[in-house]
Amino acid sequence: MTDKIIVENFSLTYSDGTESLFDVDIHIPGNKITALIGPAGGGKSTFLRIFNRLNDLADVREVRGNVLIDDVDILDPELDVIALRRKIGIVFSRPLPLPLTIYQNVSYGLEIAGERNKNKLNAGVEHALQMAELWEEVKGRLFDSAYSLSGGQQQRLCLARTLALEPEIILLDEPTSALDPVATAKIESSLSELKNQYTIIIAPHNTQQAGRIADYVAFFLQGRMIEFSSVENIFTRPVDERTQDYISGKFG
Amino acid sequence: MAAKSQKITGALITKGIQFSGFSSILFVLLIMFFLFYQGIPALFDVPLGDLFSQRWYPIESLYGIVPLILGSLIVTLGASLIAVPFGVITAIYIAEIAPRWLAEIMKPLVELLAGLPSVVLGFLGILIVSPFLRDVLNLPTGLTAFTGSLLLGGIAIPTIVSISEDALKNVPVSYRQGSYALGVTQWQTIWSVTVPAARRGILTAIMLGLGRTIGETMTVMMVTGNAPVMPASFMALFMPIRTMTATIASEMGEVAGGSPHYHVLFFIGLILFLFTLAVNIVVSRISTQQLKRSERILS
């Protein structure tokens, strides 16, 4: 198994002094789904946002440690962040289509990336919507406002717009927390399909979801990564007592 | 006993508040009533064809108000050509690009400009702007519609900047994040996500800014030359004109009450009122447009 992402001794402090992450070491394998679990405030969202440098926009005071993706240091201040973000897509917890049509939401990233050919754009949009299992539902009304879709459809649209850029890594921050079980199942099934092509890191909105879809699980508690292992190990034979307690529901 | 007097006090206070609330509406209605009451007779004093003719020369009973209406429109149009781009771009700069400390200085500064008395602005116009324009553009006089447009643009800009900036700031951060996460640059995000999302507020800002310019009196009276000539072509922008507001302000003091001239001045006021009313209706239509349910939840 190849390590797509290597994080070493990573710490991050916000400018108000709260330490969000503390000495995190983790090797994340490629073409697998890795789930980050743990109670709220454990640093999962902050951790996800390291990889596409969205933390640059937040009030971060200090970052220490190394983060390598395919052996490239992505914390390098000289790095082309725009190119990085095209390679690493993110889906947020609340469905947030841009105030555009369904079609434009997906084509937007492609057009910005310089794609001008209408046929290629159409093909890219259709392919992305199919991968997000949304195509059948929207193909007749691509030019309606994205807000005319239901919450679950909007979230799949957000997934599609990320997929349209053909990223290498997809980050998902509680992507189903605002969705009903049916929509959640659709998102989960598309993720399971997608891992053949992509490396997926997800902060699931509950532990059971990690059990359903993840290959590997990292347990975060108050800014520290407590344990990282395969999903079977975490759920059946956790090494750390705190992991055991969290999985069995003693706290959380 | 105490409870009873409390009850009476409460009732009195409620009545008092009710009275003040209704009286302000009553005042506005009274103003409207007098405007119509004094303005409408103009339609009987002066034949309609003469009223909408092209010559304003009250001494010889020529009451053509078309040059005045066009004068107001040309100055407002010129002002909007200046104020809209400058105002909106300044707002974008303050809201999206300027570092926080600079934005915190600039916003109050711009809003302070909104409080500049228009007579002071007119004074600056007469002393500085108009001689400058006369020399640079080689005009017979610097007191032109264009001078008025420049200064009125300056009056509209603070309103446009302030309200547009609020609108841009109200665009949810998540829109920007979603856009950045797709590898979109800051400029592209501003252009294709933030500004379109704030367009309703920006339109409101523009309309309110222009509403101020059309009703503005002092500055235009001082700098536009006060010549009620018909603006015939594009070049009229660089000639003296006179607006509706300036006409009322300069002639109302010398007119005999109840004369045709007097009624026509009120009639001009009525037209002005209809203009600003139209602007305000458009603004409230824009800003109270029903949000879709999904948009309300998300923003």
Coordinates of C-alpha atoms in Angstrom, one line a residue:
Chain A
M1 CA 0.0 0.0 0.0
T2 CA 1.3 3.4 -1.0
D3 CA 1.1 6.4 1.3
K4 CA -0.6 9.2 -0.6
I5 CA -0.4 11.6 2.2
I6 CA 2.2 11.8 5.0
V7 CA 1.6 14.1 7.9
E8 CA 4.4 14.4 10.5
N9 CA 4.5 16.2 13.8
F10 CA 1.8 18.6 12.6
S11 CA 0.5 21.3 15.0
L12 CA -1.7 24.2 14.3
T13 CA -2.6 27.2 16.5
Y14 CA -5.4 29.7 15.8
S15 CA -4.7 33.4 16.4
D16 CA -6.9 33.5 19.5
G17 CA -4.5 31.0 21.0
T18 CA -6.5 27.8 20.8
E19 CA -4.5 24.9 19.7
S20 CA -6.5 23.0 17.2
L21 CA -4.1 20.2 16.3
F22 CA -1.2 18.9 18.3
D23 CA 1.6 16.7 17.0
V24 CA -0.4 14.7 14.5
D25 CA 1.4 11.9 12.7
I26 CA -0.5 10.0 10.1
H27 CA 0.1 8.1 6.8
I28 CA -2.9 8.0 4.6
P29 CA -3.1 5.4 1.9
G30 CA -4.1 6.2 -1.7
N31 CA -7.4 4.9 -3.3
K32 CA -9.0 4.2 0.1
I33 CA -11.6 5.9 2.2
T34 CA -10.1 7.2 5.4
A35 CA -12.5 8.4 8.1
L36 CA -11.7 10.8 10.8
I37 CA -13.9 10.2 13.9
G38 CA -14.1 11.7 17.3
P39 CA -16.2 14.1 19.3
A40 CA -16.8 17.7 18.1
G41 CA -14.0 20.1 18.6
G42 CA -11.3 17.4 18.1
G43 CA -9.8 19.2 15.1
K44 CA -11.2 17.0 12.3
S45 CA -12.4 19.9 10.2
T46 CA -9.2 21.8 10.7
F47 CA -7.2 18.7 9.8
L48 CA -9.2 18.3 6.5
R49 CA -8.6 21.9 5.6
I50 CA -4.8 21.5 5.8
F51 CA -4.7 19.6 2.6
N52 CA -6.2 22.2 0.3
R53 CA -4.8 25.1 2.4
L54 CA -8.3 26.4 3.1
N55 CA -6.9 27.2 6.6
D56 CA -5.1 30.0 4.8
L57 CA -8.3 32.0 4.9
A58 CA -8.9 31.4 8.6
D59 CA -7.1 33.1 11.4
V60 CA -4.2 30.7 11.8
R61 CA -1.3 31.9 13.8
E62 CA 1.2 29.1 13.6
V63 CA 1.6 25.9 11.7
R64 CA 4.4 23.4 12.5
G65 CA 5.3 20.1 11.0
N66 CA 5.3 18.5 7.6
V67 CA 2.5 17.6 5.2
L68 CA 3.5 15.8 2.1
I69 CA 1.2 14.8 -0.7
D70 CA 3.0 12.5 -3.3
D71 CA 6.2 13.6 -1.6
V72 CA 5.5 17.3 -2.3
D73 CA 5.5 19.6 0.7
I74 CA 2.2 21.4 0.4
L75 CA 2.9 23.8 3.3
D76 CA 5.6 25.5 1.2
P77 CA 4.7 29.2 1.0
E78 CA 5.8 29.3 -2.6
L79 CA 3.4 26.5 -3.6
D80 CA 0.8 27.3 -6.2
V81 CA -2.3 27.1 -3.9
I82 CA -4.7 27.5 -6.8
A83 CA -3.3 24.4 -8.6
L84 CA -3.3 22.5 -5.3
R85 CA -7.0 23.2 -4.8
R86 CA -7.8 22.0 -8.2
K87 CA -6.1 18.7 -7.3
I88 CA -7.8 18.4 -3.9
G89 CA -11.5 18.9 -3.8
I90 CA -13.6 19.5 -0.7
V91 CA -17.3 19.0 0.0
F92 CA -18.7 20.9 3.0
S93 CA -21.2 19.8 5.6
R94 CA -24.0 22.0 4.4
P95 CA -25.0 21.9 0.8
L96 CA -23.7 25.1 -0.7
P97 CA -24.3 25.5 -4.4
L98 CA -23.1 28.7 -5.9
P99 CA -25.8 31.1 -6.9
L100 CA -25.8 29.9 -10.4
T101 CA -27.6 27.3 -12.5
I102 CA -27.2 23.5 -12.0
Y103 CA -25.0 23.3 -15.1
Q104 CA -22.9 26.4 -14.2
N105 CA -22.2 25.0 -10.7
V106 CA -20.5 22.1 -12.3
S107 CA -18.9 23.8 -15.3
Y108 CA -17.7 26.8 -13.3
G109 CA -14.5 25.1 -12.0
L110 CA -13.7 23.7 -15.5
E111 CA -14.2 27.1 -17.1
I112 CA -12.0 28.8 -14.6
A113 CA -9.4 26.1 -15.1
G114 CA -9.4 27.2 -18.8
E115 CA -11.7 24.8 -20.5
R116 CA -13.4 26.6 -23.4
N117 CA -14.5 23.8 -25.7
K118 CA -18.3 23.5 -25.4
N119 CA -18.4 19.8 -26.1
K120 CA -15.8 19.0 -23.6
L121 CA -17.6 21.1 -21.0
N122 CA -20.9 19.4 -21.7
A123 CA -19.2 16.0 -21.5
G124 CA -17.4 16.9 -18.3
V125 CA -20.6 18.2 -16.6
E126 CA -22.5 15.0 -17.6
H127 CA -19.7 12.7 -16.4
A128 CA -19.4 14.5 -13.1
L129 CA -23.1 14.5 -12.5
Q130 CA -23.2 10.8 -13.3
M131 CA -20.5 10.0 -10.9
A132 CA -22.3 11.9 -8.2
E133 CA -25.5 9.9 -9.1
L134 CA -27.4 13.0 -9.9
W135 CA -27.5 13.0 -13.7
E136 CA -30.8 11.0 -14.0
E137 CA -32.6 13.5 -11.7
V138 CA -31.4 16.7 -13.3
K139 CA -30.7 16.1 -16.9
G140 CA -34.0 17.6 -18.0
R141 CA -33.4 20.9 -16.1
L142 CA -29.7 21.7 -16.1
F143 CA -30.4 25.4 -16.6
D144 CA -32.7 25.8 -13.5
S145 CA -31.3 27.5 -10.5
A146 CA -29.2 25.2 -8.2
Y147 CA -31.5 26.3 -5.4
S148 CA -34.5 24.5 -7.0
L149 CA -32.9 21.2 -6.0
S150 CA -33.6 19.4 -2.7
G151 CA -30.9 19.4 0.0
G152 CA -29.7 16.0 -0.8
Q153 CA -29.5 16.9 -4.5
Q154 CA -27.7 20.1 -3.7
Q155 CA -25.1 18.1 -1.8
R156 CA -24.6 15.7 -4.7
L157 CA -24.3 18.7 -6.9
C158 CA -21.5 20.0 -4.7
L159 CA -19.8 16.6 -5.0
A160 CA -20.2 16.7 -8.8
R161 CA -18.7 20.1 -9.0
T162 CA -15.7 18.8 -7.1
L163 CA -15.5 15.7 -9.2
A164 CA -15.7 17.7 -12.4
L165 CA -12.1 19.0 -11.8
E166 CA -10.9 15.4 -11.6
P167 CA -9.1 15.9 -8.4
E168 CA -6.8 13.2 -6.9
I169 CA -8.0 13.6 -3.4
I170 CA -11.5 14.4 -2.2
L171 CA -12.1 15.8 1.3
L172 CA -15.6 15.5 2.8
D173 CA -16.5 17.4 6.0
E174 CA -19.6 15.8 7.4
P175 CA -21.1 15.7 3.9
T176 CA -24.4 14.0 5.0
S177 CA -25.1 15.8 8.3
A178 CA -27.9 17.9 6.7
L179 CA -29.4 15.0 4.8
D180 CA -32.0 12.4 5.2
P181 CA -31.2 8.6 5.2
V182 CA -32.1 8.1 1.6
A183 CA -29.9 10.9 0.4
T184 CA -27.1 9.8 2.7
A185 CA -27.2 6.3 1.3
K186 CA -26.9 7.7 -2.2
I187 CA -23.8 9.8 -1.3
E188 CA -22.3 6.8 0.5
S189 CA -22.8 4.5 -2.5
S190 CA -21.2 7.0 -4.8
L191 CA -18.2 7.4 -2.5
S192 CA -17.7 3.6 -2.5
E193 CA -17.6 3.7 -6.3
L194 CA -15.3 6.7 -6.3
K195 CA -12.5 5.3 -4.2
N196 CA -11.2 3.3 -7.1
Q197 CA -10.1 6.5 -8.7
Y198 CA -9.7 8.8 -5.8
T199 CA -8.2 9.0 -2.4
I200 CA -11.0 10.0 0.0
I201 CA -10.8 11.5 3.4
I202 CA -14.1 12.0 5.2
A203 CA -15.1 13.3 8.6
P204 CA -18.4 11.3 8.8
H205 CA -21.2 12.8 10.9
N206 CA -21.4 9.7 13.0
T207 CA -19.3 6.7 13.9
Q208 CA -21.6 4.3 12.2
Q209 CA -21.1 6.0 8.9
A210 CA -17.3 5.4 9.3
G211 CA -18.1 1.7 9.9
R212 CA -20.2 1.5 6.7
I213 CA -17.9 3.1 4.2
A214 CA -14.3 3.5 5.6
D215 CA -11.3 1.4 5.0
Y216 CA -9.2 3.2 7.6
V217 CA -10.2 5.2 10.6
A218 CA -8.3 7.8 12.6
F219 CA -9.6 8.7 16.0
F220 CA -9.2 12.4 17.0
L221 CA -9.6 13.6 20.5
Q222 CA -9.1 17.2 21.5
G223 CA -6.5 18.0 18.8
R224 CA -4.6 14.8 19.1
M225 CA -4.7 11.8 16.9
I226 CA -5.2 8.9 19.3
E227 CA -5.2 5.9 17.0
F228 CA -5.1 5.1 13.3
S229 CA -5.8 1.7 11.9
S230 CA -8.0 -0.3 9.6
V231 CA -11.7 -0.1 10.2
E232 CA -11.9 -3.7 11.5
N233 CA -9.2 -3.0 14.1
I234 CA -10.7 0.2 15.3
F235 CA -14.1 -1.2 15.7
T236 CA -13.2 -4.7 17.0
R237 CA -9.8 -4.5 18.6
P238 CA -8.9 -0.9 19.4
V239 CA -5.5 -0.5 21.1
D240 CA -6.2 2.7 23.0
E241 CA -8.7 2.6 25.9
R242 CA -10.1 6.0 24.8
T243 CA -10.8 4.7 21.4
Q244 CA -12.6 1.7 22.9
D245 CA -14.6 4.0 25.2
Y246 CA -15.6 6.3 22.3
I247 CA -16.6 3.5 20.0
S248 CA -18.6 1.8 22.6
G249 CA -20.4 5.1 23.4
K250 CA -19.0 5.8 26.9
F251 CA -18.5 9.4 25.9
G252 CA -18.8 11.5 22.8
Chain B
M1 CA -55.4 51.7 43.5
A2 CA -51.7 51.6 42.4
A3 CA -52.6 49.0 39.9
K4 CA -55.3 51.2 38.4
S5 CA -53.0 54.2 38.0
Q6 CA -50.4 52.0 36.4
K7 CA -53.0 50.8 34.0
I8 CA -53.9 54.4 33.1
T9 CA -50.3 55.4 32.6
G10 CA -49.8 52.4 30.4
A11 CA -52.8 53.3 28.3
L12 CA -51.6 56.9 28.0
I13 CA -48.1 55.9 26.9
T14 CA -49.6 53.5 24.3
K15 CA -51.9 56.3 23.0
G16 CA -49.0 58.7 22.9
I17 CA -46.8 56.4 20.8
Q18 CA -49.8 55.6 18.6
F19 CA -50.3 59.3 18.1
S20 CA -46.7 60.1 17.1
G21 CA -46.7 57.1 14.8
F22 CA -49.8 58.2 13.0
S23 CA -48.8 61.9 12.9
S24 CA -45.7 61.3 10.9
I25 CA -47.7 59.5 8.3
L26 CA -50.2 62.3 8.5
F27 CA -47.5 64.9 7.8
V28 CA -46.4 63.1 4.7
L29 CA -50.0 62.8 3.5
L30 CA -50.5 66.6 4.1
I31 CA -47.4 67.4 2.1
M32 CA -48.7 65.2 -0.7
F33 CA -52.1 66.8 -0.5
F34 CA -50.7 70.4 -0.8
L35 CA -48.4 69.4 -3.6
F36 CA -51.4 68.1 -5.6
Y37 CA -53.7 70.9 -4.4
Q38 CA -51.3 73.6 -5.6
G39 CA -49.8 71.8 -8.5
I40 CA -52.8 70.4 -10.3
P41 CA -54.3 73.9 -11.1
A42 CA -51.3 74.4 -13.4
L43 CA -52.9 72.0 -15.8
F44 CA -55.9 74.4 -16.0
D45 CA -53.8 77.6 -16.0
V46 CA -51.5 76.6 -18.8
P47 CA -52.6 74.5 -21.8
L48 CA -51.0 71.1 -21.7
G49 CA -49.3 71.7 -25.0
D50 CA -47.6 74.8 -23.7
L51 CA -46.7 73.1 -20.4
F52 CA -44.8 70.5 -22.3
S53 CA -43.2 72.8 -24.8
Q54 CA -39.5 73.6 -25.0
R55 CA -39.3 77.2 -23.7
W56 CA -39.2 78.2 -20.1
Y57 CA -39.6 82.0 -19.8
P58 CA -42.1 82.8 -17.1
I59 CA -41.9 86.6 -17.5
E60 CA -43.6 86.1 -20.9
S61 CA -45.8 83.4 -19.6
L62 CA -43.9 80.6 -21.4
Y63 CA -44.0 77.7 -19.0
G64 CA -42.4 74.8 -21.0
I65 CA -41.0 72.5 -18.4
V66 CA -39.4 70.0 -20.8
P67 CA -35.9 71.7 -20.7
L68 CA -36.0 71.5 -16.9
I69 CA -37.0 67.8 -16.8
L70 CA -34.2 67.0 -19.4
G71 CA -31.8 69.2 -17.4
S72 CA -32.4 67.1 -14.3
L73 CA -32.2 63.9 -16.2
I74 CA -28.9 64.8 -18.0
V75 CA -27.2 65.8 -14.8
T76 CA -28.5 62.6 -13.0
L77 CA -27.4 60.5 -15.9
G78 CA -23.9 62.1 -15.9
A79 CA -23.7 61.6 -12.2
S80 CA -24.6 58.0 -12.4
L81 CA -22.0 57.3 -15.1
I82 CA -19.4 58.6 -12.6
A83 CA -20.8 57.4 -9.3
V84 CA -21.9 53.8 -10.2
P85 CA -18.5 52.5 -11.4
F86 CA -16.5 54.3 -8.8
G87 CA -18.9 53.5 -6.0
V88 CA -19.3 49.9 -6.7
I89 CA -15.6 49.3 -7.3
T90 CA -14.7 51.1 -4.1
A91 CA -17.2 49.0 -2.2
I92 CA -15.6 45.8 -3.7
Y93 CA -12.2 47.1 -2.7
I94 CA -13.2 47.8 0.9
A95 CA -15.2 44.6 1.3
E96 CA -13.0 42.1 -0.5
I97 CA -9.5 43.3 -1.0
A98 CA -8.4 45.9 1.4
P99 CA -6.6 44.7 4.5
R100 CA -8.8 44.9 7.6
W101 CA -7.2 47.9 9.2
L102 CA -7.5 49.9 6.0
A103 CA -11.1 48.9 5.5
E104 CA -11.9 50.0 9.0
I105 CA -10.5 53.5 8.2
M106 CA -12.0 53.8 4.7
K107 CA -15.6 52.8 5.5
P108 CA -16.2 55.5 8.1
L109 CA -14.3 58.0 6.0
V110 CA -16.5 57.5 3.0
E111 CA -19.6 57.7 5.2
L112 CA -18.4 60.9 6.6
L113 CA -18.3 62.3 3.1
A114 CA -22.0 61.6 2.9
G115 CA -22.5 64.2 5.6
L116 CA -20.8 67.0 3.7
P117 CA -23.3 69.9 3.3
S118 CA -24.2 70.3 -0.4
V119 CA -23.7 74.0 -0.3
V120 CA -20.1 73.4 0.7
L121 CA -19.7 71.1 -2.2
G122 CA -21.3 73.7 -4.5
F123 CA -18.8 76.3 -3.2
L124 CA -15.9 74.0 -4.0
G125 CA -17.5 73.5 -7.4
I126 CA -17.7 77.2 -8.2
L127 CA -14.2 78.0 -6.9
I128 CA -12.2 74.9 -8.1
V129 CA -14.0 72.5 -10.4
S130 CA -15.7 74.9 -12.8
P131 CA -12.6 77.2 -13.5
F132 CA -10.6 74.0 -14.0
L133 CA -13.1 72.5 -16.4
R134 CA -13.3 75.8 -18.3
D135 CA -9.6 76.0 -18.8
V136 CA -9.0 72.3 -19.5
L137 CA -11.9 71.7 -21.9
N138 CA -11.7 75.3 -23.3
L139 CA -15.4 76.1 -22.6
P140 CA -17.0 79.5 -22.6
T141 CA -18.1 78.8 -19.1
G142 CA -17.3 76.2 -16.5
L143 CA -20.8 76.2 -15.1
T144 CA -22.2 73.3 -17.0
A145 CA -24.3 70.2 -16.7
F146 CA -21.0 68.2 -16.6
T147 CA -19.8 70.2 -13.6
G148 CA -23.0 69.4 -11.9
S149 CA -22.7 65.7 -12.8
L150 CA -19.2 65.5 -11.3
L151 CA -20.2 67.0 -8.0
L152 CA -23.5 65.1 -7.8
G153 CA -21.5 61.9 -8.5
G154 CA -19.5 62.9 -5.4
I155 CA -22.7 63.1 -3.5
A156 CA -24.0 59.7 -4.6
I157 CA -20.7 57.8 -4.2
P158 CA -20.8 57.6 -0.4
T159 CA -24.3 56.2 -0.4
I160 CA -23.5 53.7 -3.1
V161 CA -20.2 52.6 -1.4
S162 CA -21.7 52.2 2.0
I163 CA -24.7 50.2 1.0
S164 CA -22.9 48.0 -1.6
E165 CA -20.2 47.3 0.9
D166 CA -22.8 46.0 3.4
A167 CA -24.4 43.9 0.7
L168 CA -21.0 42.3 -0.2
K169 CA -20.1 41.7 3.5
N170 CA -23.4 39.9 3.9
V171 CA -22.6 37.3 1.2
P172 CA -22.0 34.1 3.2
V173 CA -18.3 33.2 3.7
S174 CA -19.2 29.7 2.5
Y175 CA -19.8 31.0 -1.0
R176 CA -16.3 32.2 -1.2
Q177 CA -14.9 29.1 0.4
G178 CA -16.8 26.9 -2.0
S179 CA -15.3 28.9 -4.9
Y180 CA -11.8 29.0 -3.5
A181 CA -12.0 25.2 -2.9
L182 CA -12.5 24.7 -6.6
G183 CA -9.2 26.4 -7.3
V184 CA -10.7 29.7 -8.2
T185 CA -8.6 32.9 -7.8
Q186 CA -9.8 35.8 -5.7
W187 CA -10.6 38.0 -8.7
Q188 CA -12.6 35.3 -10.3
T189 CA -14.5 34.6 -7.1
I190 CA -15.4 38.3 -6.7
W191 CA -16.5 38.6 -10.3
S192 CA -18.5 35.5 -10.7
V193 CA -19.7 34.6 -7.2
T194 CA -19.6 37.4 -4.6
V195 CA -20.8 40.3 -6.7
P196 CA -23.6 38.3 -8.4
A197 CA -24.7 37.1 -4.9
A198 CA -24.8 40.7 -3.7
R199 CA -26.4 42.1 -6.8
R200 CA -29.7 42.9 -5.1
G201 CA -28.1 45.0 -2.4
I202 CA -25.8 46.7 -5.0
L203 CA -28.8 47.6 -7.1
T204 CA -30.5 49.1 -4.1
A205 CA -27.4 51.1 -3.3
I206 CA -27.3 52.5 -6.9
M207 CA -31.0 53.5 -6.9
L208 CA -30.7 55.2 -3.5
G209 CA -27.6 57.0 -4.6
L210 CA -29.3 58.2 -7.7
G211 CA -32.4 59.1 -5.7
R212 CA -30.2 61.5 -3.8
T213 CA -28.9 63.1 -6.9
I214 CA -32.2 63.8 -8.6
G215 CA -33.5 65.6 -5.5
E216 CA -30.3 67.5 -4.9
T217 CA -30.8 71.3 -5.2
M218 CA -28.1 73.5 -3.7
T219 CA -25.1 72.1 -5.6
V220 CA -26.7 72.0 -9.0
M221 CA -28.1 75.5 -8.5
M222 CA -24.6 76.8 -7.8
V223 CA -22.7 75.0 -10.6
T224 CA -24.9 74.2 -13.6
G225 CA -25.2 77.8 -14.8
N226 CA -29.0 78.1 -14.3
A227 CA -29.9 78.6 -18.0
P228 CA -33.2 76.9 -18.8
V229 CA -32.2 76.0 -22.3
M230 CA -33.2 72.8 -24.1
P231 CA -30.4 70.2 -24.0
A232 CA -30.5 69.4 -27.6
S233 CA -27.6 67.0 -28.2
F234 CA -24.8 65.2 -26.4
M235 CA -22.8 68.4 -26.3
A236 CA -25.4 69.9 -24.0
L237 CA -23.5 68.1 -21.3
F238 CA -20.9 70.8 -21.6
M239 CA -23.4 73.7 -21.7
P240 CA -25.3 75.4 -18.9
I241 CA -28.6 73.9 -18.0
R242 CA -31.1 74.1 -15.2
T243 CA -32.7 71.4 -13.2
M244 CA -36.2 71.1 -11.8
T245 CA -35.0 71.5 -8.3
A246 CA -32.9 74.6 -9.0
T247 CA -35.9 76.2 -10.8
I248 CA -38.2 75.8 -7.8
A249 CA -35.5 77.0 -5.4
S250 CA -34.6 80.1 -7.3
E251 CA -38.1 81.3 -8.5
M252 CA -40.4 80.3 -5.6
G253 CA -39.4 83.3 -3.5
E254 CA -40.4 85.9 -6.1
V255 CA -43.6 84.5 -7.4
A256 CA -47.1 85.8 -6.6
G257 CA -49.1 83.3 -4.7
G258 CA -51.9 81.6 -6.7
S259 CA -50.5 82.9 -10.1
P260 CA -50.0 80.4 -13.0
H261 CA -46.3 80.6 -12.4
Y262 CA -46.8 79.6 -8.8
H263 CA -48.9 76.6 -9.8
V264 CA -46.5 75.5 -12.4
L265 CA -43.6 75.5 -9.9
F266 CA -45.7 73.3 -7.6
F267 CA -46.4 71.1 -10.7
I268 CA -42.7 70.7 -11.2
G269 CA -42.4 69.7 -7.6
L270 CA -45.1 67.1 -8.2
I271 CA -43.1 65.7 -11.1
L272 CA -40.0 65.6 -9.0
F273 CA -42.0 63.8 -6.3
L274 CA -43.1 61.2 -8.8
F275 CA -39.6 60.6 -9.9
T276 CA -38.3 60.0 -6.4
L277 CA -41.4 57.9 -5.6
A278 CA -40.6 55.7 -8.6
V279 CA -37.0 55.3 -7.4
N280 CA -38.2 54.4 -3.9
I281 CA -40.8 51.9 -5.3
V282 CA -38.1 50.2 -7.4
V283 CA -35.8 50.0 -4.4
S284 CA -38.4 48.4 -2.1
R285 CA -39.3 46.0 -4.9
I286 CA -35.7 45.0 -5.3
S287 CA -34.9 44.7 -1.6
T288 CA -38.1 42.9 -0.5
Q289 CA -38.2 40.3 -3.2
Q290 CA -39.2 37.1 -1.7
L291 CA -36.2 34.9 -1.0
K292 CA -36.7 31.3 -1.9
R293 CA -37.0 29.0 1.0
S294 CA -33.7 27.3 0.3
E295 CA -31.9 30.6 0.1
R296 CA -33.3 31.7 3.4
I297 CA -32.1 28.6 5.1
L298 CA -28.6 28.8 3.7
S299 CA -27.9 32.5 4.3

